[in-house]
Coordinates of C-alpha atoms and ligand atoms in Angstrom, one line a residue:
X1 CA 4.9 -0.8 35.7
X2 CA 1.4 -0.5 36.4
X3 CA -1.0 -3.6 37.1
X4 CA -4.7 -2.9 35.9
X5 CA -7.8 -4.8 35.1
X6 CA -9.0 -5.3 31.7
X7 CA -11.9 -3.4 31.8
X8 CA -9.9 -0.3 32.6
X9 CA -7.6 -1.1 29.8
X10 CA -9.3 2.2 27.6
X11 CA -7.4 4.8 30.5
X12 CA -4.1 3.5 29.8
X13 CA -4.1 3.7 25.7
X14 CA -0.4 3.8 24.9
X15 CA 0.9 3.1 28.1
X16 CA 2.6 -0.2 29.0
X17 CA 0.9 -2.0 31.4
X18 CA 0.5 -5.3 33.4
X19 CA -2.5 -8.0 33.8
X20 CA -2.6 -11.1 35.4
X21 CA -5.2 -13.6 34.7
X22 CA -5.8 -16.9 32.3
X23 CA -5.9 -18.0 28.7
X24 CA -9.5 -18.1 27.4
X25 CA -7.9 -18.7 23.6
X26 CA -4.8 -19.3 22.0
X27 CA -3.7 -19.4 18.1
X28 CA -0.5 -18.8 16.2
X29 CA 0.5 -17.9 12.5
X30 CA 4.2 -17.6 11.9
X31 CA 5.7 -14.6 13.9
X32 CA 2.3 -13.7 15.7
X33 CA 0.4 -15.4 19.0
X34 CA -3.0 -14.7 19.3
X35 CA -5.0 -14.9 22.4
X36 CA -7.5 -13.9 24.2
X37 CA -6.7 -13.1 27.8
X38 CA -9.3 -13.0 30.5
X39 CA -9.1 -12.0 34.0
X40 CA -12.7 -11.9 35.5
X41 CA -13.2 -8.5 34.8
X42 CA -13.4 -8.9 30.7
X43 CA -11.4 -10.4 28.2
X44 CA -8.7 -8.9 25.7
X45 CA -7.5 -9.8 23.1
X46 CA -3.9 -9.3 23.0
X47 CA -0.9 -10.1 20.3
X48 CA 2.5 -11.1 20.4
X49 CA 5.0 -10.5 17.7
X50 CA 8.1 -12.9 17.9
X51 CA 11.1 -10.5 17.5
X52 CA 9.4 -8.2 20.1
X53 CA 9.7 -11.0 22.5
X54 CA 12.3 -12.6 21.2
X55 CA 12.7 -16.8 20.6
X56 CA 13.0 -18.0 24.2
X57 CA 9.4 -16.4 25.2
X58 CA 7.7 -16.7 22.2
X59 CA 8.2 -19.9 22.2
X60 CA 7.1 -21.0 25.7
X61 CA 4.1 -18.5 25.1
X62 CA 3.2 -20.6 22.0
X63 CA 3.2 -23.5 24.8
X64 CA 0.3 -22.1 26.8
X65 CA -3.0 -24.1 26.6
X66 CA -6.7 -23.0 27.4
X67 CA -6.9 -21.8 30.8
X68 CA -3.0 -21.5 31.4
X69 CA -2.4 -18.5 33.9
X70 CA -0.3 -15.8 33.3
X71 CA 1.4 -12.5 33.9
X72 CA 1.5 -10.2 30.9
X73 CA 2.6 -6.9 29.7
X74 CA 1.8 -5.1 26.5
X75 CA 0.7 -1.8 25.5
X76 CA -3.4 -1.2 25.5
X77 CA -4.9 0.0 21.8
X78 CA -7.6 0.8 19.9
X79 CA -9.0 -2.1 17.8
X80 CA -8.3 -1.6 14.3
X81 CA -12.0 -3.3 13.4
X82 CA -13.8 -3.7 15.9
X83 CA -15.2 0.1 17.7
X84 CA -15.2 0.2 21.1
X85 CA -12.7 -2.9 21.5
X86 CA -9.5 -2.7 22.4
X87 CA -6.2 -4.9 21.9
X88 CA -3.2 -5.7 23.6
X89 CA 0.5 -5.3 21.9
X90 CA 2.2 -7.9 23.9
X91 CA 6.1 -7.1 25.3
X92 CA 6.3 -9.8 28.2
X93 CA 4.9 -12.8 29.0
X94 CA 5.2 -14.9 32.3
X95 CA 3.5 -18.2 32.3
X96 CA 2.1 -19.0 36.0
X97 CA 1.1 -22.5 34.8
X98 CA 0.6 -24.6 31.7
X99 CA -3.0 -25.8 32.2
X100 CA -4.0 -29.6 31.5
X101 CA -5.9 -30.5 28.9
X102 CA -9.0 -28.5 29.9
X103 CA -12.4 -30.6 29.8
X104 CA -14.4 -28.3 29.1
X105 CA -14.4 -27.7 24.8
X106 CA -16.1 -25.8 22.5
X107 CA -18.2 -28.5 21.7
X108 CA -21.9 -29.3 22.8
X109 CA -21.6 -30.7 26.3
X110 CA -25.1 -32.0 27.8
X111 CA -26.3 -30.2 30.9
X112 CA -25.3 -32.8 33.5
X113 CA -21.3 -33.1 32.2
X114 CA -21.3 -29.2 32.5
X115 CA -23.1 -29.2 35.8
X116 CA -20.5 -31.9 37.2
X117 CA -18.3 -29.8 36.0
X118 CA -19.4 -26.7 37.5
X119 CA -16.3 -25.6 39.7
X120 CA -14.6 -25.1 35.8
X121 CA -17.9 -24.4 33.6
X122 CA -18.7 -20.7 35.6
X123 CA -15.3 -19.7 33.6
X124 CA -17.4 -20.0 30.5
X125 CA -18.5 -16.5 28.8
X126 CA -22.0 -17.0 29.5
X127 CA -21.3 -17.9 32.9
X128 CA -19.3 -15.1 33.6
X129 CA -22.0 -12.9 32.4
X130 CA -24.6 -14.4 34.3
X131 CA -22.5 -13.9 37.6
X132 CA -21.8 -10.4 36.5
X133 CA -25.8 -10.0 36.3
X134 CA -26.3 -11.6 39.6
X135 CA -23.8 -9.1 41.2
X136 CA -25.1 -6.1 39.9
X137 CA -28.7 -6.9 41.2
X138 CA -27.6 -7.8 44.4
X139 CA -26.5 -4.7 45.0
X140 CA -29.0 -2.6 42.6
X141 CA -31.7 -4.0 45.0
X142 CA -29.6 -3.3 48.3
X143 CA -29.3 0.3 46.9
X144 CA -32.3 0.9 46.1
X145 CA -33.2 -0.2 50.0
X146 CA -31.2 1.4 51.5
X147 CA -32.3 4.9 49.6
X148 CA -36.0 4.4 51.0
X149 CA -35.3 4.0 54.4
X150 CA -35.2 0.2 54.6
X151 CA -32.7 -1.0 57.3
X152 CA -30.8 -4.3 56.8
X153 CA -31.8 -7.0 59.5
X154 CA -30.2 -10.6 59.3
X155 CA -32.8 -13.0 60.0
X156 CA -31.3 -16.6 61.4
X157 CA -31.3 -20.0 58.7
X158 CA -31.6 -22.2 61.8
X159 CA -35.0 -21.7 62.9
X160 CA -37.5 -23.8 65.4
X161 CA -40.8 -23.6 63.3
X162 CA -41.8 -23.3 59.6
X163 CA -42.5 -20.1 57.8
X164 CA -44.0 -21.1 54.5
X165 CA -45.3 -24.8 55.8
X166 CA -44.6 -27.7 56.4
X167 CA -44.2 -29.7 53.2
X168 CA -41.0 -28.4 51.9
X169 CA -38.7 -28.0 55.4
X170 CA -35.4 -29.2 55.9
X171 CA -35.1 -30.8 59.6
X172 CA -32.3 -31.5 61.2
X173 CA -31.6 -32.9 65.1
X174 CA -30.7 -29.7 67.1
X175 CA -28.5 -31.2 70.3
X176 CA -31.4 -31.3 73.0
X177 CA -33.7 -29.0 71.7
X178 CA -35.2 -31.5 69.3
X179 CA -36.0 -31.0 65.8
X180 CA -34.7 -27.5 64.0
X181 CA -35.5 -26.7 60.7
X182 CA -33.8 -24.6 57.4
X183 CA -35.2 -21.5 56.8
X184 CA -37.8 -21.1 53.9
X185 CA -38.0 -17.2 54.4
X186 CA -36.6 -14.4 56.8
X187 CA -40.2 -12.9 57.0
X188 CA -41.3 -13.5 60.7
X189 CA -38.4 -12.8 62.0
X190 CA -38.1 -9.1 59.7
X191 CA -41.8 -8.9 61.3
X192 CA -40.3 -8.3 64.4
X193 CA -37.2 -6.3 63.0
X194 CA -39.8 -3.7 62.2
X195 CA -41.4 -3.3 65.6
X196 CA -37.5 -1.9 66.4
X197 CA -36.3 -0.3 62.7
X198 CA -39.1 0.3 60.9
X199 CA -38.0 -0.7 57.6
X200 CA -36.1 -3.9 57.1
X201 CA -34.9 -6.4 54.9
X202 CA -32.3 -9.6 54.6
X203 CA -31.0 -11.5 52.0
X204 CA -29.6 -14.7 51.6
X205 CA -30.3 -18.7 51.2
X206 CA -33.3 -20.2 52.3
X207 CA -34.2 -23.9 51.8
X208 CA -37.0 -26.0 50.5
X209 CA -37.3 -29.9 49.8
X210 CA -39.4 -29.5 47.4
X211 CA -39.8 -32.2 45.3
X212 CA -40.2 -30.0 42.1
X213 CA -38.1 -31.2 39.3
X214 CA -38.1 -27.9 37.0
X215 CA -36.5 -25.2 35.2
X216 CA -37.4 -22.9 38.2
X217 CA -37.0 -24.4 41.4
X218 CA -33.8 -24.8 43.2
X219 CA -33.8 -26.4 47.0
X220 CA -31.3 -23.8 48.4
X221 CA -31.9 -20.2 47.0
X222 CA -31.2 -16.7 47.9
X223 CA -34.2 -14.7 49.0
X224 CA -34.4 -11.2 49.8
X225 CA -37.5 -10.3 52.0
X226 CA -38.5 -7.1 53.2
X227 CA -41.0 -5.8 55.8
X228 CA -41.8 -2.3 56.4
X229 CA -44.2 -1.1 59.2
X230 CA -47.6 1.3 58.5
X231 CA -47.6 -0.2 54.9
X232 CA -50.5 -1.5 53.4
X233 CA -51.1 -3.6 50.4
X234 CA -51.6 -0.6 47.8
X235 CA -48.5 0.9 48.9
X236 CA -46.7 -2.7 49.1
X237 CA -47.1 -3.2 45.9
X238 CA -46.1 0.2 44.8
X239 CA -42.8 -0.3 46.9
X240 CA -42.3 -3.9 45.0
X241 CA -42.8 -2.1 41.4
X242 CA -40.2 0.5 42.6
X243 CA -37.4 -1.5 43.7
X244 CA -38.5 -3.9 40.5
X245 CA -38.0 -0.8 37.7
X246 CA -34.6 -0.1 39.4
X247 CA -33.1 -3.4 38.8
X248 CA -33.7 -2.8 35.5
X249 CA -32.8 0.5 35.4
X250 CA -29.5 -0.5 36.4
X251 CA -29.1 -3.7 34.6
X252 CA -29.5 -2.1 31.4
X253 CA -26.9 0.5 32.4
X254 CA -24.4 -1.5 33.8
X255 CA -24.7 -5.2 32.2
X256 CA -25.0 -4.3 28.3
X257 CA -21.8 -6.4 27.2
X258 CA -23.3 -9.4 29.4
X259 CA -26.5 -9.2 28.6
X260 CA -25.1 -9.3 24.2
X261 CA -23.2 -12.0 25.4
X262 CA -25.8 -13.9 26.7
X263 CA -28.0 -12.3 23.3
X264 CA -30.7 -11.2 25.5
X265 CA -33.4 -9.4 23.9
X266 CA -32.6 -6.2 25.8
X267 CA -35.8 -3.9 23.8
X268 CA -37.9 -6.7 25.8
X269 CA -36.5 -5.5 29.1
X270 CA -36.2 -1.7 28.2
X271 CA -40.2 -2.1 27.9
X272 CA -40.7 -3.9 31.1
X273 CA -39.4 -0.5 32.6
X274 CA -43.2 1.2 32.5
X275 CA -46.1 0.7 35.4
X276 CA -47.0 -3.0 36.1
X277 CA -50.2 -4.1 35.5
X278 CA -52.9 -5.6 38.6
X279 CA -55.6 -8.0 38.2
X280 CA -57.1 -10.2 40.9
X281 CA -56.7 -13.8 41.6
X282 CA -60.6 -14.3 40.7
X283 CA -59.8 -11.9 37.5
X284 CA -57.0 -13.4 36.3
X285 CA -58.9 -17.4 36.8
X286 CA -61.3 -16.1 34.5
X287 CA -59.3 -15.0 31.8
X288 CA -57.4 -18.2 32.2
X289 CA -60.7 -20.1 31.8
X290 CA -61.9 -18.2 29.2
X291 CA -58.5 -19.5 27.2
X292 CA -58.9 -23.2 27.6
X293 CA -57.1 -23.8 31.5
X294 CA -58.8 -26.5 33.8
X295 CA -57.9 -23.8 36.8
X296 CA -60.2 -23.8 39.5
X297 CA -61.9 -20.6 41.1
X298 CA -59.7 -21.3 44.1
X299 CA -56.6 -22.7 42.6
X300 CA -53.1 -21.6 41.9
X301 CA -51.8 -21.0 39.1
X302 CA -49.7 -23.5 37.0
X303 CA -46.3 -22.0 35.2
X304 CA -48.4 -22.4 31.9
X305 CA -51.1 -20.0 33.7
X306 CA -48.2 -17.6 34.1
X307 CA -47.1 -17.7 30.8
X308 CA -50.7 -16.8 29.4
X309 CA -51.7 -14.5 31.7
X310 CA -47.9 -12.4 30.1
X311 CA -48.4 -13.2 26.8
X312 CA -48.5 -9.8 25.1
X313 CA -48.1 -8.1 28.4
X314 CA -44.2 -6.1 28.2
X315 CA -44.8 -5.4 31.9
X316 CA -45.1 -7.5 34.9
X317 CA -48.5 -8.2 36.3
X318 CA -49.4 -8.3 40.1
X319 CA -51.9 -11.0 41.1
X320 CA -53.7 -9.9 43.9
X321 CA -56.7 -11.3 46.6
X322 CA -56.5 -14.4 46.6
X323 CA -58.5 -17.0 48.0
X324 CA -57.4 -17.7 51.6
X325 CA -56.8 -21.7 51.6
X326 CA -53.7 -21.6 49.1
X327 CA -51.9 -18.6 50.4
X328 CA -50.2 -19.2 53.8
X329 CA -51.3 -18.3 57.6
X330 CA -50.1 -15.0 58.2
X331 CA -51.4 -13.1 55.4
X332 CA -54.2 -10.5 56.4
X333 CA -57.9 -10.8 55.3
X334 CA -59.7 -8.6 52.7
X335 CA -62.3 -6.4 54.8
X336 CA -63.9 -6.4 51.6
X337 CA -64.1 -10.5 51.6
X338 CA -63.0 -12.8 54.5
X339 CA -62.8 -15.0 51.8
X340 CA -59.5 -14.1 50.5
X341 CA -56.3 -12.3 51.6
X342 CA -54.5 -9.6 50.8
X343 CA -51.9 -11.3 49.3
X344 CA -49.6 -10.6 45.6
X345 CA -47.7 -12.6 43.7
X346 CA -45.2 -10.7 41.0
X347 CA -45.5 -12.3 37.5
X348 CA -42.5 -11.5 34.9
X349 CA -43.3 -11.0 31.4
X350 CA -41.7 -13.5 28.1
X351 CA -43.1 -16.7 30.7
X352 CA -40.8 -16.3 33.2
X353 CA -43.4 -16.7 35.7
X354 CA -43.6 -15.8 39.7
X355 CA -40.4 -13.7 40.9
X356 CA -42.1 -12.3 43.8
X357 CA -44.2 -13.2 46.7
X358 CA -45.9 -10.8 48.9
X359 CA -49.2 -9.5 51.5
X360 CA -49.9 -7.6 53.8
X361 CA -49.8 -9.4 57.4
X362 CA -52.3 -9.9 59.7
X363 CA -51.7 -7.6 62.8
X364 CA -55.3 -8.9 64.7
X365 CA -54.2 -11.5 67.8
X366 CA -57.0 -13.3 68.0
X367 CA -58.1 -13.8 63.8
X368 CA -54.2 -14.8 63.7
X369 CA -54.2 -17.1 66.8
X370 CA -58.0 -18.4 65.0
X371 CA -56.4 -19.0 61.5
X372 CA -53.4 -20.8 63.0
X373 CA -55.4 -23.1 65.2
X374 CA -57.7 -23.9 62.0
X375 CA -54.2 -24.8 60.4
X376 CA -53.5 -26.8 63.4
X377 CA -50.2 -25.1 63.7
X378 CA -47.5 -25.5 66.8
X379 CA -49.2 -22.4 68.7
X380 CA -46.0 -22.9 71.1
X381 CA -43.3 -22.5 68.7
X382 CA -45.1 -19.3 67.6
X383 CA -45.7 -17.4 70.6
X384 CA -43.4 -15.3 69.9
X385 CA -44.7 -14.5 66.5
X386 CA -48.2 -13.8 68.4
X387 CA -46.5 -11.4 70.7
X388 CA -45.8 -8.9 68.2
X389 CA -49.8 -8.9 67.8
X390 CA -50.0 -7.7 71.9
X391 CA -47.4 -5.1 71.9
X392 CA -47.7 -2.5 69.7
X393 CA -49.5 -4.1 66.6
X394 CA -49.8 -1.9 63.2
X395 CA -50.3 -2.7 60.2
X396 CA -47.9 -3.9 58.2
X397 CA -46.9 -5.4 54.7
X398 CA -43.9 -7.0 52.9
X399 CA -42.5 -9.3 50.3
X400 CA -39.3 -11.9 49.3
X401 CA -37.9 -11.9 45.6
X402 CA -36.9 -15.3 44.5
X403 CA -32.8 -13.6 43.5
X404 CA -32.3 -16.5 40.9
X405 CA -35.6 -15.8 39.7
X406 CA -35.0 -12.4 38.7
X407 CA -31.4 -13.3 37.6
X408 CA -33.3 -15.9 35.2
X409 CA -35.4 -13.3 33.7
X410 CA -33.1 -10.3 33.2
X411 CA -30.4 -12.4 31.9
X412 CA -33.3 -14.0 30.1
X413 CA -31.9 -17.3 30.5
X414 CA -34.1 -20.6 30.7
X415 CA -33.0 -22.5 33.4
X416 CA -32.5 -21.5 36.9
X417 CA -29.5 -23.4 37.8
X418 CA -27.2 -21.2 35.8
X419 CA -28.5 -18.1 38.1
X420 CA -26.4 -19.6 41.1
X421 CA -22.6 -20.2 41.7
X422 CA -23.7 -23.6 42.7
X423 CA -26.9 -24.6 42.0
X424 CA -28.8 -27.0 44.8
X425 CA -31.5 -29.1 43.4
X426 CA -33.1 -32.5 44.0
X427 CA -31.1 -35.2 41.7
X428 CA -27.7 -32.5 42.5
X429 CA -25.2 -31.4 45.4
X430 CA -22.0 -32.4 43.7
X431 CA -19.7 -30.5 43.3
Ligands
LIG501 O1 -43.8 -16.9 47.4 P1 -42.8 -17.3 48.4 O2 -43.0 -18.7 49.0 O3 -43.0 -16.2 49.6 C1 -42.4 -16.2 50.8 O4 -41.6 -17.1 51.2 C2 -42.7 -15.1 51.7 N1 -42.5 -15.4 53.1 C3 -41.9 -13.9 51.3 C4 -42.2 -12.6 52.1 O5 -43.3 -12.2 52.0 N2 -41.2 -12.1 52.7 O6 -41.4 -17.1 48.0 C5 -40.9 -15.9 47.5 C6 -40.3 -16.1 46.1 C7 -41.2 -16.6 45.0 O7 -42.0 -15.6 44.5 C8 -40.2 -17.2 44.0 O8 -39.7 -16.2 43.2 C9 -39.1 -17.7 44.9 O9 -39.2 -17.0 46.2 N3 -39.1 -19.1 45.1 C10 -38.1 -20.0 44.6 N4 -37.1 -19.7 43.8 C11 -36.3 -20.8 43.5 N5 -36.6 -22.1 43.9 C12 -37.6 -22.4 44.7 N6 -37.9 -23.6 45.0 C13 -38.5 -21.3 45.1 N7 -39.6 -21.2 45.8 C14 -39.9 -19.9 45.8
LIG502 MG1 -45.3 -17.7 46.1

């Protein structure tokens, strides 16, 4: 007999068949068992009828509690009611093991119980979904990469200097070397990748102790930066919208039964798919100002500035130039303005807020080497940053997407700590 998955139970209608996976929901009335049968790819529901599998295993099928595991067979159908579903005539079934009483109910459980509970609670529908989501935009944006000549290039997590500063780093004693530090972003190390490659990007955790106790911040996230050489900001941006609209391109294409599931507004997201809008940091504090925020002309903006700069926006909305003493050391300055730099931050629509940060770099030695000394940065545990300034400079631009970020929005889920298998944040590292 052949094993499959349930989500390629419609190529075998008719055929017997075998799955193995857990329980999700049992009930009986007289001769018939009902349950719903899960296996990580999608659920099932499947049906038993006790003279097809006669006393003995009906009745230790009837034993099975939520989350049992098991071994069935049964014959795939169409669902009689439901279009598009399918159902599962049950001939066989092997119980793997009688679950315990599973903690996790239907009931309301508060946040903290669930998140204790986490190693169980990403079984949950909405869970599932979300982690469904997460994969397909992993590799949505890896694709989409890897199409435009963008090379993958693993930057290290141990590092010996800071990338976005200081306040936020993770230290830690590195043997006789003295302090090391977490990675906050792969960037200046893809900023040499592209000296060799071209086109680069990396993906994975980066760290920040930030004391931030929100629905968006996390202290270990996955970030996938990327770095391309001969790119300027125009073009930067143009590359960020691209790679953007294909994520959810493909989310819409592939996701639509997790994305019902998790009763995401999916018309919102279909019009997100159409050019993103641009306004500078100076435009954008004005139109905040004009609406009643205290912002200053060279501050950053608050999440309740990102949600009113979206409201009534479908798209996302670059903010661009912005003043150079909140943005960090290596972005380049605006020949227009040595005031500000040539820097972007992505802002989602429906108040999801900042999902990507980006600039072009400054590729001048000596303005570099000026605004680091200002910052009264380690000039030592940079020099090999500097270098790529002597040999070779060009100009150059890139950007990291905060992955649970965009998870957040496109699952169009509120809090960020359902984006991530296991979420890291300041009151939580259990389990
Ligand atoms: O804006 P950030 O700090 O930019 C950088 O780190 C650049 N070095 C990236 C680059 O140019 N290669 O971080 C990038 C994104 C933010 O836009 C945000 O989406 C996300 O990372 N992010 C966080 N996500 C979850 N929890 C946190 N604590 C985050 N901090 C930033
Ligand atoms: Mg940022």
């Amino acid at each position: 007999m052949k094993d499959i998955f349930v989500k390629d139970v419609k190529e075998y209608i008719g055929q017997e068949v075998r799955l193995k996976g857990w329980v999700r929901n049992i009930r009986h009335s007289g001769k018939l068992l009902f349950i719903i049968f899960r296996d990580g790819t999608g659920e099932l529901q499947s049906v038993a009828f006790k003279p097809d599998l006669g006393d003995e295993m009906f009745e230790a099928a009837k034993k099975l509690t939520l989350e049992s595991s098991l071994i069935i067979c049964g014959t795939p159908k169409t669902h009689q009611k439901i279009e598009g579903a399918f159902e599962l005539s049950i001939t066989k079934v092997d119980v793997v093991q009688y679950a315990e009483e599973y903690p996790i109910s239907k009931k309301d459980h508060g946040p903290d119980f669930l998140l204790t509970n986490r190693h169980l609670w990403i079984r949950s529908s909405k869970q599932w979904a979300i982690l469904q989501i997460r994969h397909t935009i992993y590799y949505a944006i890896c694709e989409y990469l890897n199409n435009n000549n963008f090379y993958r290039f693993d930057s290290p997590i141990l590092t010996p200097n800071a990338c976005e500063g200081t306040t936020t780093l993770f230290d830690l004693d590195y043997f006789d070397e003295g302090k090391a530090y977490l990675s906050q972003s792969g960037q200046l190390y893809l900023e040499t990748g592209i000296m060799s490659l071209g086109r680069v990007y990396d993906f994975g955790p980066v760290f920040r102790a930030e004391r931030s106790k929100t629905r968006k911040h996390l202290t270990e996230f996955w970030m996938m930066d990327a770095e391309a050489a001969f790119v300027e900001h125009d073009e930067n941006m143009e590359i960020q919208e691209g790679l953007i609209r294909y994520v959810i391109r493909t989310v819409l294409e592939k996701c639509l039964p997790e994305l019902n599931i998790l009763e995401r507004d999916i018309e919102a997201l279909r019009r997100a798919d159409a050019p993103f809008k641009r306004m500078t940091h100076r435009e954008a504090v004005d139109y905040l100002r004009a609406r009643g925020s205290e912002i200053e002309h060279n501050g950053d903006l608050g999440a309740a500035d990102e949600a009113m700069l979206t409201e009534g926006s479908d798209v996302p909305i670059f903010i661009e130039k912005w003043p150079k003493e909140i943005k960090a050391f290596y972005m380049k300055r605006d020949p227009e303005n040595p005031e500000l730099v040539l820097g972007n931050d992505l802002i989602a629509p429906e108040g999801f807020g900042e999902i990507i940060g980006g600039s072009q770099r400054e590729d001048d030695h000596d303005v570099l080497l000026g605004r680091m000394i200002d910052e009264k940065m380690p000039i030592e545990s940079y020099q090999w940053f500097l270098d790529l300034r002597k040999y070779g400079s060009v100009p150059h631009s890139g950007f990291g997407i905060g992955f649970e970020r965009l998870i957040t929005w496109m699952s169009g889920i509120r809090h960020i700590r359902e984006t991530i298998p296991f979420p890291r944040m300041i009151y939580r590292i259990y389990p």
